[in-house]
Short mmCIF file of C-alpha atoms in Angstrom, two decimals:
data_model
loop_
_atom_site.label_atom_id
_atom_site.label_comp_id
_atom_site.label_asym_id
_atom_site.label_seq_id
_atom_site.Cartn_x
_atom_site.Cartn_y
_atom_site.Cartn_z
CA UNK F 1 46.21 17.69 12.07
CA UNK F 2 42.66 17.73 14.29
CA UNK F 3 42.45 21.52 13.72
CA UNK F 4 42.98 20.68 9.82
CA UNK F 5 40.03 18.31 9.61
CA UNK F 6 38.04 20.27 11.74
CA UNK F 7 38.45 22.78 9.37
CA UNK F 8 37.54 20.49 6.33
CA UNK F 9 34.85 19.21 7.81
CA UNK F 10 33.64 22.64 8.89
CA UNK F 11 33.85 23.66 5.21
CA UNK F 12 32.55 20.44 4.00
CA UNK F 13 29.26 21.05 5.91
CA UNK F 14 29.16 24.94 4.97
CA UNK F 15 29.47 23.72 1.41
CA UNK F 16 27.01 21.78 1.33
CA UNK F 17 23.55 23.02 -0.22
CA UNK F 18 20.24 21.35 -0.12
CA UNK F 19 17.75 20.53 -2.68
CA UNK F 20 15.49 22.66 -2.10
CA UNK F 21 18.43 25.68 -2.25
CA UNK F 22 20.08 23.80 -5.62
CA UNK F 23 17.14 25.08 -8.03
CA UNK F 24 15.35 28.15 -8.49
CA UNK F 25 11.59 25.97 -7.92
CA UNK F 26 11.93 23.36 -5.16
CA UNK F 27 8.53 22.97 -5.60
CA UNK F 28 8.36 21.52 -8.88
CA UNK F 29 8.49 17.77 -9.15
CA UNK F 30 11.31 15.56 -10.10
CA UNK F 31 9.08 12.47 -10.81
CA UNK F 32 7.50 11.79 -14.49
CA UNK F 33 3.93 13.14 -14.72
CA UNK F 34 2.42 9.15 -14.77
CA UNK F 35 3.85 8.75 -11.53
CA UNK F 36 2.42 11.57 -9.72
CA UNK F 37 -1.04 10.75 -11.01
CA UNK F 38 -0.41 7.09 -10.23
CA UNK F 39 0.66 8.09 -6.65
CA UNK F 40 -2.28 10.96 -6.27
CA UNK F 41 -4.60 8.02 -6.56
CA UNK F 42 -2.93 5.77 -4.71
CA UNK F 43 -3.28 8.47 -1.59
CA UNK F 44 -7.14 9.22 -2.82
CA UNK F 45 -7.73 5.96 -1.61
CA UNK F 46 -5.67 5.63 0.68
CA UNK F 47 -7.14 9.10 1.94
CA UNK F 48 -11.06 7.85 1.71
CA UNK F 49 -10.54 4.06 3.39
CA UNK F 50 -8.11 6.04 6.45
CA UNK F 51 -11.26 8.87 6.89
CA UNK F 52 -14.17 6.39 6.36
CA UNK F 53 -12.61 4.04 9.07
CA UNK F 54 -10.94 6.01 11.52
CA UNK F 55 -14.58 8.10 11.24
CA UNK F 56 -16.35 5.03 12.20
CA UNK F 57 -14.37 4.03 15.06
CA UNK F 58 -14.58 7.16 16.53
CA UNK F 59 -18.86 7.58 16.03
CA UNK F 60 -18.98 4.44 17.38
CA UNK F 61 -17.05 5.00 20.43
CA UNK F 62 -19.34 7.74 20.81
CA UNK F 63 -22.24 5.85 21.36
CA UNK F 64 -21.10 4.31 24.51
CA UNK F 65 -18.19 6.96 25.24
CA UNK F 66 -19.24 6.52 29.06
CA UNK F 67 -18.21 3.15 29.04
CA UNK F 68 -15.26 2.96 27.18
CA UNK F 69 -11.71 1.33 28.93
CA UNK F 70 -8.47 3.38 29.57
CA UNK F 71 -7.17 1.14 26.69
CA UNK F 72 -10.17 1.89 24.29
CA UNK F 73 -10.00 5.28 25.26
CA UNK F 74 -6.13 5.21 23.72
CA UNK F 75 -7.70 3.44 20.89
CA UNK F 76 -10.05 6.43 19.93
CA UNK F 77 -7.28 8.56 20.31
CA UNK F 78 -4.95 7.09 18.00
CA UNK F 79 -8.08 7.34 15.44
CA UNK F 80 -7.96 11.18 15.71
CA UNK F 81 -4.69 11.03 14.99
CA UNK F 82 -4.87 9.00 11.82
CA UNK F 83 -8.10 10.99 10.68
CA UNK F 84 -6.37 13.92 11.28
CA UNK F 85 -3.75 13.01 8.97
CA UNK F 86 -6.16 11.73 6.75
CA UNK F 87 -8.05 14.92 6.79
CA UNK F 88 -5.82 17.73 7.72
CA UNK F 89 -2.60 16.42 5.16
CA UNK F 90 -3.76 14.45 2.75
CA UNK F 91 -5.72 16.98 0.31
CA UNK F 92 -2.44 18.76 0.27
CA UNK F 93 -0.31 15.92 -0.91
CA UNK F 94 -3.49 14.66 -3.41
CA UNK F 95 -3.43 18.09 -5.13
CA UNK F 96 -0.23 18.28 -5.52
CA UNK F 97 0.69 14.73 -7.21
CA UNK F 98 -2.03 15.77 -9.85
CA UNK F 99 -0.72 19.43 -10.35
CA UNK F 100 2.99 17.85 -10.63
CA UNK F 101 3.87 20.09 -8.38
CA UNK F 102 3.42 21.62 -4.70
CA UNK F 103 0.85 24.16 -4.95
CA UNK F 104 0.65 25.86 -1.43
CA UNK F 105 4.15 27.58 -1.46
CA UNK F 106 6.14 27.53 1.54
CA UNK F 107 3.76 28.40 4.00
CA UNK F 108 1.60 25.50 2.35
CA UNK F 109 4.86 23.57 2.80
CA UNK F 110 5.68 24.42 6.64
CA UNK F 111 1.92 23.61 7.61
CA UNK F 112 1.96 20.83 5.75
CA UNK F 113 5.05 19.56 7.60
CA UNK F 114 3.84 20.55 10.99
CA UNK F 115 0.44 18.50 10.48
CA UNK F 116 2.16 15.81 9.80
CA UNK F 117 4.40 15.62 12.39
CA UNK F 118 2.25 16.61 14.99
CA UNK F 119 0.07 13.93 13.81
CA UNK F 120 2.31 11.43 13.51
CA UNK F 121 4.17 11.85 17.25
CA UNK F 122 0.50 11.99 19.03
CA UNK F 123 0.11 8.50 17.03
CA UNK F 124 3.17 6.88 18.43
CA UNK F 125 3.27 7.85 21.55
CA UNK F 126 -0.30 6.91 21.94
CA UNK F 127 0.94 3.16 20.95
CA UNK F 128 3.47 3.76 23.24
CA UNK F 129 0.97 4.04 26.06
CA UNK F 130 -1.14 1.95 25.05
CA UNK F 131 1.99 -0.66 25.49
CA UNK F 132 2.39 0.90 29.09
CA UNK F 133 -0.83 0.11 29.81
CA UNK F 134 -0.72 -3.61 28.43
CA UNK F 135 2.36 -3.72 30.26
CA UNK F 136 1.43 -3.04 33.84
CA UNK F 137 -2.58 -4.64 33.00
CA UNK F 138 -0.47 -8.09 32.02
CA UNK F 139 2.54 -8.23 34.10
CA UNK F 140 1.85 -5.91 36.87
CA UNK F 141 -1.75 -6.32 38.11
CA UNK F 142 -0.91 -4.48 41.31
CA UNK F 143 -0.42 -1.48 39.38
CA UNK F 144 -2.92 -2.24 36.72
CA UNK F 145 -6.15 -2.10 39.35
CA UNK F 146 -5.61 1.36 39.77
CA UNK F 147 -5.89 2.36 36.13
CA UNK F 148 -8.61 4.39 35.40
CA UNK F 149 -10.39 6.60 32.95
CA UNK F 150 -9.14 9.97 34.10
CA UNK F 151 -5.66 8.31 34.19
CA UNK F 152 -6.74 7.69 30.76
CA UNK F 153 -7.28 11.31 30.02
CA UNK F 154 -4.58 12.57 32.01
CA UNK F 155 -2.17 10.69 29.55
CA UNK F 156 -4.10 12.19 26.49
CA UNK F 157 -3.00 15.57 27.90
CA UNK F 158 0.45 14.30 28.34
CA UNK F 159 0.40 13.13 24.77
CA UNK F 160 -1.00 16.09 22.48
CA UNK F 161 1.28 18.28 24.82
CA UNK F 162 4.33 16.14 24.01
CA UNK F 163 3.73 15.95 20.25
CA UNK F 164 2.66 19.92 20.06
CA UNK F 165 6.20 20.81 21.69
CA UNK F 166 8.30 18.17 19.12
CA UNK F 167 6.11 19.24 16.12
CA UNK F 168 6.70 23.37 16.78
CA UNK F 169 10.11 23.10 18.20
CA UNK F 170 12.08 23.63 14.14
CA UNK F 171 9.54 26.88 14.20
CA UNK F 172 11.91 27.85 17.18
CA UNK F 173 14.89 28.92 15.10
CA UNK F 174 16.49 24.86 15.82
CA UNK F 175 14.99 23.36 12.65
CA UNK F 176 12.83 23.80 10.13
CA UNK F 177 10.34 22.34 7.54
CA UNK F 178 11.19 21.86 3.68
CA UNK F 179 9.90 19.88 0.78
CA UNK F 180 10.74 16.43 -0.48
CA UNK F 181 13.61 15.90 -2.77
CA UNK F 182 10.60 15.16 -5.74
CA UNK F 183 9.08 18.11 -4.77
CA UNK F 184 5.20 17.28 -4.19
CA UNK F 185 5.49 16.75 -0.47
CA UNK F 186 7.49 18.17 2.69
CA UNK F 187 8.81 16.91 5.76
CA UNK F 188 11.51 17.51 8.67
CA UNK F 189 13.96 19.26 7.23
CA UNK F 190 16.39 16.39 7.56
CA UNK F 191 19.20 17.87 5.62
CA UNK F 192 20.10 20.23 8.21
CA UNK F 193 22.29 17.82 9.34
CA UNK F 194 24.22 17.82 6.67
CA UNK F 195 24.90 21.51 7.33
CA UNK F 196 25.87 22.28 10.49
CA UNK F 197 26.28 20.89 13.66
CA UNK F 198 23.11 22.52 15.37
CA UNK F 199 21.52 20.72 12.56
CA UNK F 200 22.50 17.43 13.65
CA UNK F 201 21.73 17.91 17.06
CA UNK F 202 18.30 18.75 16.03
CA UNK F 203 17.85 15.80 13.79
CA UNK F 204 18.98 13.62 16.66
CA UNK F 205 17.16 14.55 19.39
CA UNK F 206 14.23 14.33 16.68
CA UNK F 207 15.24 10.99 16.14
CA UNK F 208 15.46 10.01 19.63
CA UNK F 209 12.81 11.39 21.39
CA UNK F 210 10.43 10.81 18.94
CA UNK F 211 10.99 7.61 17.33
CA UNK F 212 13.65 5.37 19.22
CA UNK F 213 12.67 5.80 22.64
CA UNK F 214 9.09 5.47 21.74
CA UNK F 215 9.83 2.42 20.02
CA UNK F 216 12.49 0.96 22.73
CA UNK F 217 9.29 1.41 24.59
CA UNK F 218 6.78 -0.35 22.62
CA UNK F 219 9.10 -3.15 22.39
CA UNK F 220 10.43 -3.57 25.73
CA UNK F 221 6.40 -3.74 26.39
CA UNK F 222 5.58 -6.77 24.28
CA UNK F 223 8.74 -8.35 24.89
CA UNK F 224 7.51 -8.69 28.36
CA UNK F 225 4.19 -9.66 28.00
CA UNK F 226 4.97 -12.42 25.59
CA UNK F 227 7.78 -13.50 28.32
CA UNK F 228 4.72 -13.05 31.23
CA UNK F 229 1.56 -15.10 29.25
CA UNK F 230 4.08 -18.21 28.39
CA UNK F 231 4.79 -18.58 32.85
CA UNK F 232 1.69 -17.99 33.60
CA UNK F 233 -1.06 -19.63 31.13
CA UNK F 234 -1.60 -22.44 33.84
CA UNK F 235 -2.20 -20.39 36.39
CA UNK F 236 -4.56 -18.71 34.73
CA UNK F 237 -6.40 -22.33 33.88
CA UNK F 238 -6.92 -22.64 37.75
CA UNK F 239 -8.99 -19.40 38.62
CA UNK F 240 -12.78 -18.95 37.82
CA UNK F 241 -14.26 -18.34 34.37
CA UNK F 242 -15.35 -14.50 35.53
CA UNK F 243 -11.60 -14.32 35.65
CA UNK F 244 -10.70 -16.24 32.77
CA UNK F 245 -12.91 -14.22 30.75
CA UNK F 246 -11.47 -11.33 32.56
CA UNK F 247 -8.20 -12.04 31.47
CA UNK F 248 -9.36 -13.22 27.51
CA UNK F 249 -10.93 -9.55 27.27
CA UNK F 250 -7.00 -8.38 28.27
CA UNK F 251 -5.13 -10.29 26.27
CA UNK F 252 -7.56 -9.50 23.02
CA UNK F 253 -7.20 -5.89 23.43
CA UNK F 254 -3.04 -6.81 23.88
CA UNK F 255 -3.25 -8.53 20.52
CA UNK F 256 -4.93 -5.47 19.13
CA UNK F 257 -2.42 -3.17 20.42
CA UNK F 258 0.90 -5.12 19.42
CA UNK F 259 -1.11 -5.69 15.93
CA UNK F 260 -1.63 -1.68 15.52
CA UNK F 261 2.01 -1.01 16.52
CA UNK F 262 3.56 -3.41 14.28
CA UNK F 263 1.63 -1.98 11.89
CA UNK F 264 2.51 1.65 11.92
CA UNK F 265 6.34 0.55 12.62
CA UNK F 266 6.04 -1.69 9.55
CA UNK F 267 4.87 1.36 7.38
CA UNK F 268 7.12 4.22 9.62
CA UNK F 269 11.09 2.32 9.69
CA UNK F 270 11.67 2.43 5.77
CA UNK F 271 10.93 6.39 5.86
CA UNK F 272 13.31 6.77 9.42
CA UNK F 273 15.53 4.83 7.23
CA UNK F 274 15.53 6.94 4.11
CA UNK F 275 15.34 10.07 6.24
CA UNK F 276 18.23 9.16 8.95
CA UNK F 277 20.33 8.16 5.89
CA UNK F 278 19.49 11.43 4.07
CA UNK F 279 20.60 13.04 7.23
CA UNK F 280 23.99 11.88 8.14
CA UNK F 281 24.66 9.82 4.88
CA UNK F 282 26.40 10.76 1.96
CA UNK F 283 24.60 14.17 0.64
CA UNK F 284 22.20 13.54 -2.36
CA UNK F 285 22.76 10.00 -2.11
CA UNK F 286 19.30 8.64 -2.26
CA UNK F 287 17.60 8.55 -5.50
CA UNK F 288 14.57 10.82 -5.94
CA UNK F 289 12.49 8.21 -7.06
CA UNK F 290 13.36 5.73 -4.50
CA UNK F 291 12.87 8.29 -1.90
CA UNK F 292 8.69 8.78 -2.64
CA UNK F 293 8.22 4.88 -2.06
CA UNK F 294 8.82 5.33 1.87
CA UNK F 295 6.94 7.86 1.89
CA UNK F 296 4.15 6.82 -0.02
CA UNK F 297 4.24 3.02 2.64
CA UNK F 298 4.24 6.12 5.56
CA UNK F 299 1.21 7.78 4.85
CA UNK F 300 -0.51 4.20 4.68
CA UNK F 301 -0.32 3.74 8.23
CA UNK F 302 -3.35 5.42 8.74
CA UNK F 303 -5.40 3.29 6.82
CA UNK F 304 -5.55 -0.20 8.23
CA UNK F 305 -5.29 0.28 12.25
CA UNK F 306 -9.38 0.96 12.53
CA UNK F 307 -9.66 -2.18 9.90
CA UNK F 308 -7.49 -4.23 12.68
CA UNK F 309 -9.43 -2.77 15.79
CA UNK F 310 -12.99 -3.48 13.36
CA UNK F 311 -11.92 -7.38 12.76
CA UNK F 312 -10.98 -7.95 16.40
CA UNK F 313 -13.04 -6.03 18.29
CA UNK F 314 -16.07 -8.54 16.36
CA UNK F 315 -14.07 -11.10 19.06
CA UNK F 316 -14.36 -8.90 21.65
CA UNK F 317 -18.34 -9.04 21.15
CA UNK F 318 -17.91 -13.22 21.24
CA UNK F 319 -15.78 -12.55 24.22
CA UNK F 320 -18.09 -10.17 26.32
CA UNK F 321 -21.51 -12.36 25.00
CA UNK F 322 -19.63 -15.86 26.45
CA UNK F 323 -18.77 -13.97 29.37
CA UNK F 324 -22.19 -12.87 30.13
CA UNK F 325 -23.81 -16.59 28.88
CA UNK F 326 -21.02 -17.98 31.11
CA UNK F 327 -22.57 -15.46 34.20
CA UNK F 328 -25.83 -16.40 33.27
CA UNK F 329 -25.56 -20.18 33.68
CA UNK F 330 -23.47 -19.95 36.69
CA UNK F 331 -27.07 -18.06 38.11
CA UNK F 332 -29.04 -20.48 37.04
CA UNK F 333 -27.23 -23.62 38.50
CA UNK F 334 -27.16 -21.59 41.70
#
């Protein structure tokens, strides 16, 4: 009886054909022609705001790059990543919703993937640092003290190499890159799964290594510095104000960070959804037009994390300028 249903499902997954092998053009969209142009100018925008402010964050980091924190330094980082989204992917997809179609071919279509992939990963596992580094600045100050800019750039390293291996790993023979089920994007090629069983060991380890653990991560972070700022706010009340102020700066560039991440998980989960249930689900079961709303939330994430570090970091100023008025009363009494 096993060897029977081995064999069924063996057959079941060789039977199985993708989208993109169903019709001659898997490049042609599946959407009405109002709804790509509605959706090519909802990513114009989208495309202008992410460039204009992830541009901005990173020019003015440059002005005072010699004095930026580990944590800023992550900061910056994740604002390449957006902008390189923004820049890199976007003009692609933009084109495309207006031509009502996917104009760069399959080459277009496996660059297009790997861009935003690769873009994507460096983005959360940056957050995932940056959580690290809340982490052990909030909970662990032993370990915190010793954090410094070239640890900083020793984890950038870390990061671009991780997301360069994940992103060109399908070009490996394992996996691949294919275009959305309404035709004017691509993606993972998530329907390997559905294929064979090398297929779902890609998708998993995908899955795994480059969302859930990440996000276990991330979570496991804040979860413990919410638990660590409720046992120890009246401690804090007891040391100096250099050390209160010390420990405001921290806990602003925390709320930043858990802001940012909630963010991009906010905008990411309905697409893992989509895509995990595409994946191992029931083949073809998700509508093609219910499909291109995830995806449209996911390319939205790059947009609003500069307009959250912008609108707190104006705190951090009123942070830093009582801190120094704080200093400079403190000399004066002396």
């Amino acid at each position: 009886m096993s060897g029977m249903a081995s064999d069924h499902s063996n057959s079941s997954q060789e039977e199985y054909t993708p989208h993109y092998l169903q019709k001659e053009d898997p490049f042609a969209s599946k959407l009405s022609r109002e709804a790509d142009i509605i959706a090519g100018f909802y990513l114009t925008i989208i495309g202008i705001l992410s460039t204009l402010g992830n541009g901005y964050v990173i020019f003015m980091s440059s002005k005072r790059k010699k004095k930026l924190r580990p944590a800023e330094i992550m900061t910056v980082n994740l604002a390449v990543c957006d902008l390189g989204i923004s820049v890199v992917g976007k003009p692609f997809s933009i084109i495309s919703f207006f031509s009502h179609r996917w104009m760069f071919g399959w080459i277009g279509c496996r660059w297009y993937g790997w861009a935003g992939f690769f873009f994507g990963c460096g983005s959360l596992i940056t957050m995932t640092a940056v959580s690290l580094d809340r982490y052990l600045k909030i909970c662990h100050l032993s370990y915190g003290t010793w954090l410094k800019r070239h640890h900083a750039f020793i984890c950038l390293a870390i990061i671009w190499a991780y997301a360069t291996f994940w992103a060109t790993v399908p070009f490996a023979g394992v996996g691949s890159y294919a275009p959305e089920p309404f035709g004017t994007s691509c993606t993972l090629d998530w329907w390997l799964a559905q294929a064979s069983v090398a297929g779902q060991a890609f998708v998993l380890s995908i899955l795994f290594f480059c969302l859930l653990f990440p996000t276990a991560v991330i979570v496991f972070s804040y979860v413990k510095i919410i638990l660590k700022v409720k046992s120890s706010t009246k401690e804090i009340a007891h040391y100096d104000s250099r050390i209160q102020n010390s420990h405001l700066l921290e806990m602003k560039l925390t709320k930043v960070a858990m802001l940012i991440c909630a963010g991009f998980l906010i905008a990411w989960i309905p697409y893992a959804v989509v895509s995990v249930w595409s994946a191992f689900g029931r083949p073809d079961s998700v509508p093609i037009q219910f499909s291109v709303i995830p995806t449209l939330l996911a390319k939205s994430a790059a947009m609003y994390n500069p307009i959250i570090y912008q609108v707190i970091d104006c705190k951090f100023a009123c942070c830093r300028s009582g801190g120094l008025k704080a200093k400079s009363s403190l000399k004066k009494s002396r």
